[in-house]
Amino acid sequence: MHNTPGATIKVLIGDDHRIVREGLKQVLADAPDITVCAEATNGDEVLATVMALQGRAGLSVVLLDIAMPGRDGLDVLQQLRQQWPALPVLMLSTYPEKQYAVRCIKLGAAGYLNKSADPDDMLAAVRKVQYRRAGLVLGCVSYGSVASARLLGMLVDGSAGGFLIGALAVELSLALWFAWALKAGSRT
């Protein structure tokens, strides 16, 4: 079963830059529980590979670049969500702008990582999206998808008193927010 700890996490890397794919494979190769089972250089190849591997039956996680030739990662993400809604997609980007993370999450990504993320954060994110069918992973933090888009937007624009600087800041903000929400909900 794909969602049981101890099972091998099968990853598809979708990125048009060979050096990035090779770097990601090197990072993932250091984890004994993760295997790169396929690569794709553009959006159409990602979709064809997922189809050939029968979606969630042959894959655990898709690592998908936003900017690819032809169909970009956002378009591919939308199609993956329609055809294989249970298949987690972790978006990768060099774009530091917060609106890309928000857009990816709103389109159904299981998480968003900047390509400059620490390798340990990458491994943690892959594991978390694999073992959580519903939820959001940002850096190495996961939380439920219903409140995540609104909360992510609040964190990004600063209205929640925080911003996306690292997993610790987000995790602390989320813990405080959820504690407040649970306490407020128990009063009604």
JSON list of N, CA and C in Angstrom, two decimals, residues 2-3 9-11 56 60-63 86-91 105 108-113 121-143:
[
{"chain": "A", "resi": 2, "resn": "HIS", "atom": "N", "xyz": [0.52, 2.24, -0.77]},
{"chain": "A", "resi": 2, "resn": "HIS", "atom": "CA", "xyz": [1.35, 3.43, -0.91]},
{"chain": "A", "resi": 2, "resn": "HIS", "atom": "C", "xyz": [1.38, 4.32, 0.32]},
{"chain": "A", "resi": 3, "resn": "ASN", "atom": "N", "xyz": [0.39, 4.30, 1.13]},
{"chain": "A", "resi": 3, "resn": "ASN", "atom": "CA", "xyz": [0.32, 5.22, 2.25]},
{"chain": "A", "resi": 3, "resn": "ASN", "atom": "C", "xyz": [0.74, 4.60, 3.57]},
{"chain": "A", "resi": 9, "resn": "ILE", "atom": "N", "xyz": [8.73, 4.85, -1.59]},
{"chain": "A", "resi": 9, "resn": "ILE", "atom": "CA", "xyz": [8.07, 6.01, -2.19]},
{"chain": "A", "resi": 9, "resn": "ILE", "atom": "C", "xyz": [8.60, 6.14, -3.61]},
{"chain": "A", "resi": 10, "resn": "LYS", "atom": "N", "xyz": [7.71, 6.01, -4.59]},
{"chain": "A", "resi": 10, "resn": "LYS", "atom": "CA", "xyz": [8.08, 6.05, -6.01]},
{"chain": "A", "resi": 10, "resn": "LYS", "atom": "C", "xyz": [7.83, 7.45, -6.54]},
{"chain": "A", "resi": 11, "resn": "VAL", "atom": "N", "xyz": [8.89, 8.08, -7.05]},
{"chain": "A", "resi": 11, "resn": "VAL", "atom": "CA", "xyz": [8.83, 9.48, -7.45]},
{"chain": "A", "resi": 11, "resn": "VAL", "atom": "C", "xyz": [9.04, 9.64, -8.95]},
{"chain": "A", "resi": 56, "resn": "ARG", "atom": "N", "xyz": [-1.63, 6.69, -9.38]},
{"chain": "A", "resi": 56, "resn": "ARG", "atom": "CA", "xyz": [-1.26, 6.34, -8.00]},
{"chain": "A", "resi": 56, "resn": "ARG", "atom": "C", "xyz": [-0.86, 4.87, -7.87]},
{"chain": "A", "resi": 60, "resn": "SER", "atom": "N", "xyz": [4.05, 7.33, -6.27]},
{"chain": "A", "resi": 60, "resn": "SER", "atom": "CA", "xyz": [3.67, 7.84, -4.96]},
{"chain": "A", "resi": 60, "resn": "SER", "atom": "C", "xyz": [3.57, 9.35, -4.96]},
{"chain": "A", "resi": 61, "resn": "VAL", "atom": "N", "xyz": [4.51, 10.01, -5.66]},
{"chain": "A", "resi": 61, "resn": "VAL", "atom": "CA", "xyz": [4.62, 11.47, -5.64]},
{"chain": "A", "resi": 61, "resn": "VAL", "atom": "C", "xyz": [5.16, 11.94, -6.98]},
{"chain": "A", "resi": 62, "resn": "VAL", "atom": "N", "xyz": [4.67, 13.09, -7.45]},
{"chain": "A", "resi": 62, "resn": "VAL", "atom": "CA", "xyz": [5.24, 13.75, -8.61]},
{"chain": "A", "resi": 62, "resn": "VAL", "atom": "C", "xyz": [5.92, 15.03, -8.13]},
{"chain": "A", "resi": 63, "resn": "LEU", "atom": "N", "xyz": [7.20, 15.19, -8.48]},
{"chain": "A", "resi": 63, "resn": "LEU", "atom": "CA", "xyz": [7.91, 16.45, -8.27]},
{"chain": "A", "resi": 63, "resn": "LEU", "atom": "C", "xyz": [7.85, 17.19, -9.59]},
{"chain": "A", "resi": 86, "resn": "ALA", "atom": "N", "xyz": [-5.84, 11.55, -6.32]},
{"chain": "A", "resi": 86, "resn": "ALA", "atom": "CA", "xyz": [-5.17, 11.00, -5.14]},
{"chain": "A", "resi": 86, "resn": "ALA", "atom": "C", "xyz": [-3.64, 11.04, -5.25]},
{"chain": "A", "resi": 87, "resn": "LEU", "atom": "N", "xyz": [-3.13, 11.41, -6.42]},
{"chain": "A", "resi": 87, "resn": "LEU", "atom": "CA", "xyz": [-1.68, 11.44, -6.64]},
{"chain": "A", "resi": 87, "resn": "LEU", "atom": "C", "xyz": [-1.12, 12.78, -6.17]},
{"chain": "A", "resi": 88, "resn": "PRO", "atom": "N", "xyz": [-0.30, 12.78, -5.12]},
{"chain": "A", "resi": 88, "resn": "PRO", "atom": "CA", "xyz": [0.26, 14.05, -4.62]},
{"chain": "A", "resi": 88, "resn": "PRO", "atom": "C", "xyz": [1.26, 14.65, -5.60]},
{"chain": "A", "resi": 89, "resn": "VAL", "atom": "N", "xyz": [1.16, 15.96, -5.79]},
{"chain": "A", "resi": 89, "resn": "VAL", "atom": "CA", "xyz": [2.09, 16.69, -6.65]},
{"chain": "A", "resi": 89, "resn": "VAL", "atom": "C", "xyz": [2.77, 17.75, -5.80]},
{"chain": "A", "resi": 90, "resn": "LEU", "atom": "N", "xyz": [4.09, 17.68, -5.76]},
{"chain": "A", "resi": 90, "resn": "LEU", "atom": "CA", "xyz": [4.90, 18.64, -5.04]},
{"chain": "A", "resi": 90, "resn": "LEU", "atom": "C", "xyz": [5.54, 19.55, -6.07]},
{"chain": "A", "resi": 91, "resn": "MET", "atom": "N", "xyz": [5.15, 20.82, -6.07]},
{"chain": "A", "resi": 91, "resn": "MET", "atom": "CA", "xyz": [5.63, 21.77, -7.07]},
{"chain": "A", "resi": 91, "resn": "MET", "atom": "C", "xyz": [7.01, 22.29, -6.68]},
{"chain": "A", "resi": 105, "resn": "ILE", "atom": "N", "xyz": [-0.93, 26.02, -4.62]},
{"chain": "A", "resi": 105, "resn": "ILE", "atom": "CA", "xyz": [-1.78, 25.41, -3.60]},
{"chain": "A", "resi": 105, "resn": "ILE", "atom": "C", "xyz": [-3.25, 25.52, -3.98]},
{"chain": "A", "resi": 108, "resn": "GLY", "atom": "N", "xyz": [-4.30, 22.92, -6.32]},
{"chain": "A", "resi": 108, "resn": "GLY", "atom": "CA", "xyz": [-4.36, 21.56, -5.83]},
{"chain": "A", "resi": 108, "resn": "GLY", "atom": "C", "xyz": [-3.04, 20.88, -5.56]},
{"chain": "A", "resi": 109, "resn": "ALA", "atom": "N", "xyz": [-1.94, 21.61, -5.61]},
{"chain": "A", "resi": 109, "resn": "ALA", "atom": "CA", "xyz": [-0.65, 21.00, -5.28]},
{"chain": "A", "resi": 109, "resn": "ALA", "atom": "C", "xyz": [-0.65, 20.55, -3.83]},
{"chain": "A", "resi": 110, "resn": "ALA", "atom": "N", "xyz": [0.01, 19.44, -3.57]},
{"chain": "A", "resi": 110, "resn": "ALA", "atom": "CA", "xyz": [0.16, 18.96, -2.20]},
{"chain": "A", "resi": 110, "resn": "ALA", "atom": "C", "xyz": [1.20, 19.78, -1.45]},
{"chain": "A", "resi": 111, "resn": "GLY", "atom": "N", "xyz": [2.04, 20.50, -2.19]},
{"chain": "A", "resi": 111, "resn": "GLY", "atom": "CA", "xyz": [3.06, 21.32, -1.56]},
{"chain": "A", "resi": 111, "resn": "GLY", "atom": "C", "xyz": [3.84, 22.11, -2.58]},
{"chain": "A", "resi": 112, "resn": "TYR", "atom": "N", "xyz": [4.68, 23.00, -2.08]},
{"chain": "A", "resi": 112, "resn": "TYR", "atom": "CA", "xyz": [5.49, 23.89, -2.91]},
{"chain": "A", "resi": 112, "resn": "TYR", "atom": "C", "xyz": [6.86, 24.02, -2.27]},
{"chain": "A", "resi": 113, "resn": "LEU", "atom": "N", "xyz": [7.90, 23.82, -3.05]},
{"chain": "A", "resi": 113, "resn": "LEU", "atom": "CA", "xyz": [9.27, 23.98, -2.57]},
{"chain": "A", "resi": 113, "resn": "LEU", "atom": "C", "xyz": [10.06, 24.80, -3.56]},
{"chain": "A", "resi": 121, "resn": "ASP", "atom": "N", "xyz": [14.82, 19.22, 3.82]},
{"chain": "A", "resi": 121, "resn": "ASP", "atom": "CA", "xyz": [13.45, 19.71, 3.67]},
{"chain": "A", "resi": 121, "resn": "ASP", "atom": "C", "xyz": [12.77, 19.05, 2.48]},
{"chain": "A", "resi": 122, "resn": "MET", "atom": "N", "xyz": [13.54, 18.83, 1.39]},
{"chain": "A", "resi": 122, "resn": "MET", "atom": "CA", "xyz": [13.00, 18.16, 0.22]},
{"chain": "A", "resi": 122, "resn": "MET", "atom": "C", "xyz": [12.58, 16.74, 0.57]},
{"chain": "A", "resi": 123, "resn": "LEU", "atom": "N", "xyz": [13.43, 16.01, 1.26]},
{"chain": "A", "resi": 123, "resn": "LEU", "atom": "CA", "xyz": [13.10, 14.64, 1.64]},
{"chain": "A", "resi": 123, "resn": "LEU", "atom": "C", "xyz": [11.90, 14.60, 2.58]},
{"chain": "A", "resi": 124, "resn": "ALA", "atom": "N", "xyz": [11.87, 15.52, 3.53]},
{"chain": "A", "resi": 124, "resn": "ALA", "atom": "CA", "xyz": [10.74, 15.57, 4.47]},
{"chain": "A", "resi": 124, "resn": "ALA", "atom": "C", "xyz": [9.44, 15.88, 3.73]},
{"chain": "A", "resi": 125, "resn": "ALA", "atom": "N", "xyz": [9.50, 16.79, 2.77]},
{"chain": "A", "resi": 125, "resn": "ALA", "atom": "CA", "xyz": [8.30, 17.14, 2.01]},
{"chain": "A", "resi": 125, "resn": "ALA", "atom": "C", "xyz": [7.80, 15.97, 1.19]},
{"chain": "A", "resi": 126, "resn": "VAL", "atom": "N", "xyz": [8.69, 15.26, 0.54]},
{"chain": "A", "resi": 126, "resn": "VAL", "atom": "CA", "xyz": [8.29, 14.08, -0.26]},
{"chain": "A", "resi": 126, "resn": "VAL", "atom": "C", "xyz": [7.63, 13.05, 0.64]},
{"chain": "A", "resi": 127, "resn": "ARG", "atom": "N", "xyz": [8.21, 12.80, 1.79]},
{"chain": "A", "resi": 127, "resn": "ARG", "atom": "CA", "xyz": [7.62, 11.83, 2.72]},
{"chain": "A", "resi": 127, "resn": "ARG", "atom": "C", "xyz": [6.26, 12.29, 3.22]},
{"chain": "A", "resi": 128, "resn": "LYS", "atom": "N", "xyz": [6.14, 13.55, 3.56]},
{"chain": "A", "resi": 128, "resn": "LYS", "atom": "CA", "xyz": [4.87, 14.02, 4.10]},
{"chain": "A", "resi": 128, "resn": "LYS", "atom": "C", "xyz": [3.75, 13.99, 3.08]},
{"chain": "A", "resi": 129, "resn": "VAL", "atom": "N", "xyz": [4.02, 14.38, 1.83]},
{"chain": "A", "resi": 129, "resn": "VAL", "atom": "CA", "xyz": [2.93, 14.32, 0.84]},
{"chain": "A", "resi": 129, "resn": "VAL", "atom": "C", "xyz": [2.58, 12.89, 0.52]},
{"chain": "A", "resi": 130, "resn": "GLN", "atom": "N", "xyz": [3.54, 11.99, 0.61]},
{"chain": "A", "resi": 130, "resn": "GLN", "atom": "CA", "xyz": [3.27, 10.57, 0.38]},
{"chain": "A", "resi": 130, "resn": "GLN", "atom": "C", "xyz": [2.34, 10.01, 1.43]},
{"chain": "A", "resi": 131, "resn": "TYR", "atom": "N", "xyz": [2.59, 10.33, 2.68]},
{"chain": "A", "resi": 131, "resn": "TYR", "atom": "CA", "xyz": [1.85, 9.72, 3.78]},
{"chain": "A", "resi": 131, "resn": "TYR", "atom": "C", "xyz": [0.60, 10.48, 4.18]},
{"chain": "A", "resi": 132, "resn": "ARG", "atom": "N", "xyz": [0.35, 11.62, 3.58]},
{"chain": "A", "resi": 132, "resn": "ARG", "atom": "CA", "xyz": [-0.86, 12.39, 3.87]},
{"chain": "A", "resi": 132, "resn": "ARG", "atom": "C", "xyz": [-1.65, 12.54, 2.58]},
{"chain": "A", "resi": 133, "resn": "ARG", "atom": "N", "xyz": [-2.78, 11.89, 2.50]},
{"chain": "A", "resi": 133, "resn": "ARG", "atom": "CA", "xyz": [-3.58, 11.98, 1.28]},
{"chain": "A", "resi": 133, "resn": "ARG", "atom": "C", "xyz": [-4.15, 13.37, 1.09]},
{"chain": "A", "resi": 134, "resn": "ALA", "atom": "N", "xyz": [-4.58, 13.99, 2.15]},
{"chain": "A", "resi": 134, "resn": "ALA", "atom": "CA", "xyz": [-5.11, 15.35, 2.07]},
{"chain": "A", "resi": 134, "resn": "ALA", "atom": "C", "xyz": [-4.21, 16.22, 2.91]},
{"chain": "A", "resi": 135, "resn": "GLY", "atom": "N", "xyz": [-3.95, 17.38, 2.43]},
{"chain": "A", "resi": 135, "resn": "GLY", "atom": "CA", "xyz": [-3.14, 18.30, 3.21]},
{"chain": "A", "resi": 135, "resn": "GLY", "atom": "C", "xyz": [-2.21, 19.08, 2.32]},
{"chain": "A", "resi": 136, "resn": "LEU", "atom": "N", "xyz": [-1.42, 19.90, 2.94]},
{"chain": "A", "resi": 136, "resn": "LEU", "atom": "CA", "xyz": [-0.55, 20.81, 2.24]},
{"chain": "A", "resi": 136, "resn": "LEU", "atom": "C", "xyz": [0.83, 20.71, 2.85]},
{"chain": "A", "resi": 137, "resn": "VAL", "atom": "N", "xyz": [1.83, 20.70, 2.03]},
{"chain": "A", "resi": 137, "resn": "VAL", "atom": "CA", "xyz": [3.20, 20.71, 2.52]},
{"chain": "A", "resi": 137, "resn": "VAL", "atom": "C", "xyz": [3.89, 21.94, 1.97]},
{"chain": "A", "resi": 138, "resn": "LEU", "atom": "N", "xyz": [4.41, 22.73, 2.86]},
{"chain": "A", "resi": 138, "resn": "LEU", "atom": "CA", "xyz": [5.13, 23.93, 2.48]},
{"chain": "A", "resi": 138, "resn": "LEU", "atom": "C", "xyz": [6.44, 23.88, 3.24]},
{"chain": "A", "resi": 139, "resn": "GLY", "atom": "N", "xyz": [7.53, 23.71, 2.53]},
{"chain": "A", "resi": 139, "resn": "GLY", "atom": "CA", "xyz": [8.77, 23.40, 3.23]},
{"chain": "A", "resi": 139, "resn": "GLY", "atom": "C", "xyz": [8.61, 22.00, 3.75]},
{"chain": "A", "resi": 140, "resn": "CYS", "atom": "N", "xyz": [8.60, 21.82, 5.05]},
{"chain": "A", "resi": 140, "resn": "CYS", "atom": "CA", "xyz": [8.35, 20.48, 5.59]},
{"chain": "A", "resi": 140, "resn": "CYS", "atom": "C", "xyz": [7.20, 20.52, 6.59]},
{"chain": "A", "resi": 141, "resn": "VAL", "atom": "N", "xyz": [6.26, 21.40, 6.34]},
{"chain": "A", "resi": 141, "resn": "VAL", "atom": "CA", "xyz": [5.10, 21.56, 7.22]},
{"chain": "A", "resi": 141, "resn": "VAL", "atom": "C", "xyz": [3.86, 21.11, 6.47]},
{"chain": "A", "resi": 142, "resn": "SER", "atom": "N", "xyz": [2.99, 20.36, 7.11]},
{"chain": "A", "resi": 142, "resn": "SER", "atom": "CA", "xyz": [1.76, 19.96, 6.45]},
{"chain": "A", "resi": 142, "resn": "SER", "atom": "C", "xyz": [0.58, 20.29, 7.34]},
{"chain": "A", "resi": 143, "resn": "TYR", "atom": "N", "xyz": [-0.52, 20.63, 6.67]},
{"chain": "A", "resi": 143, "resn": "TYR", "atom": "CA", "xyz": [-1.75, 20.91, 7.40]},
{"chain": "A", "resi": 143, "resn": "TYR", "atom": "C", "xyz": [-2.91, 20.75, 6.44]}
]
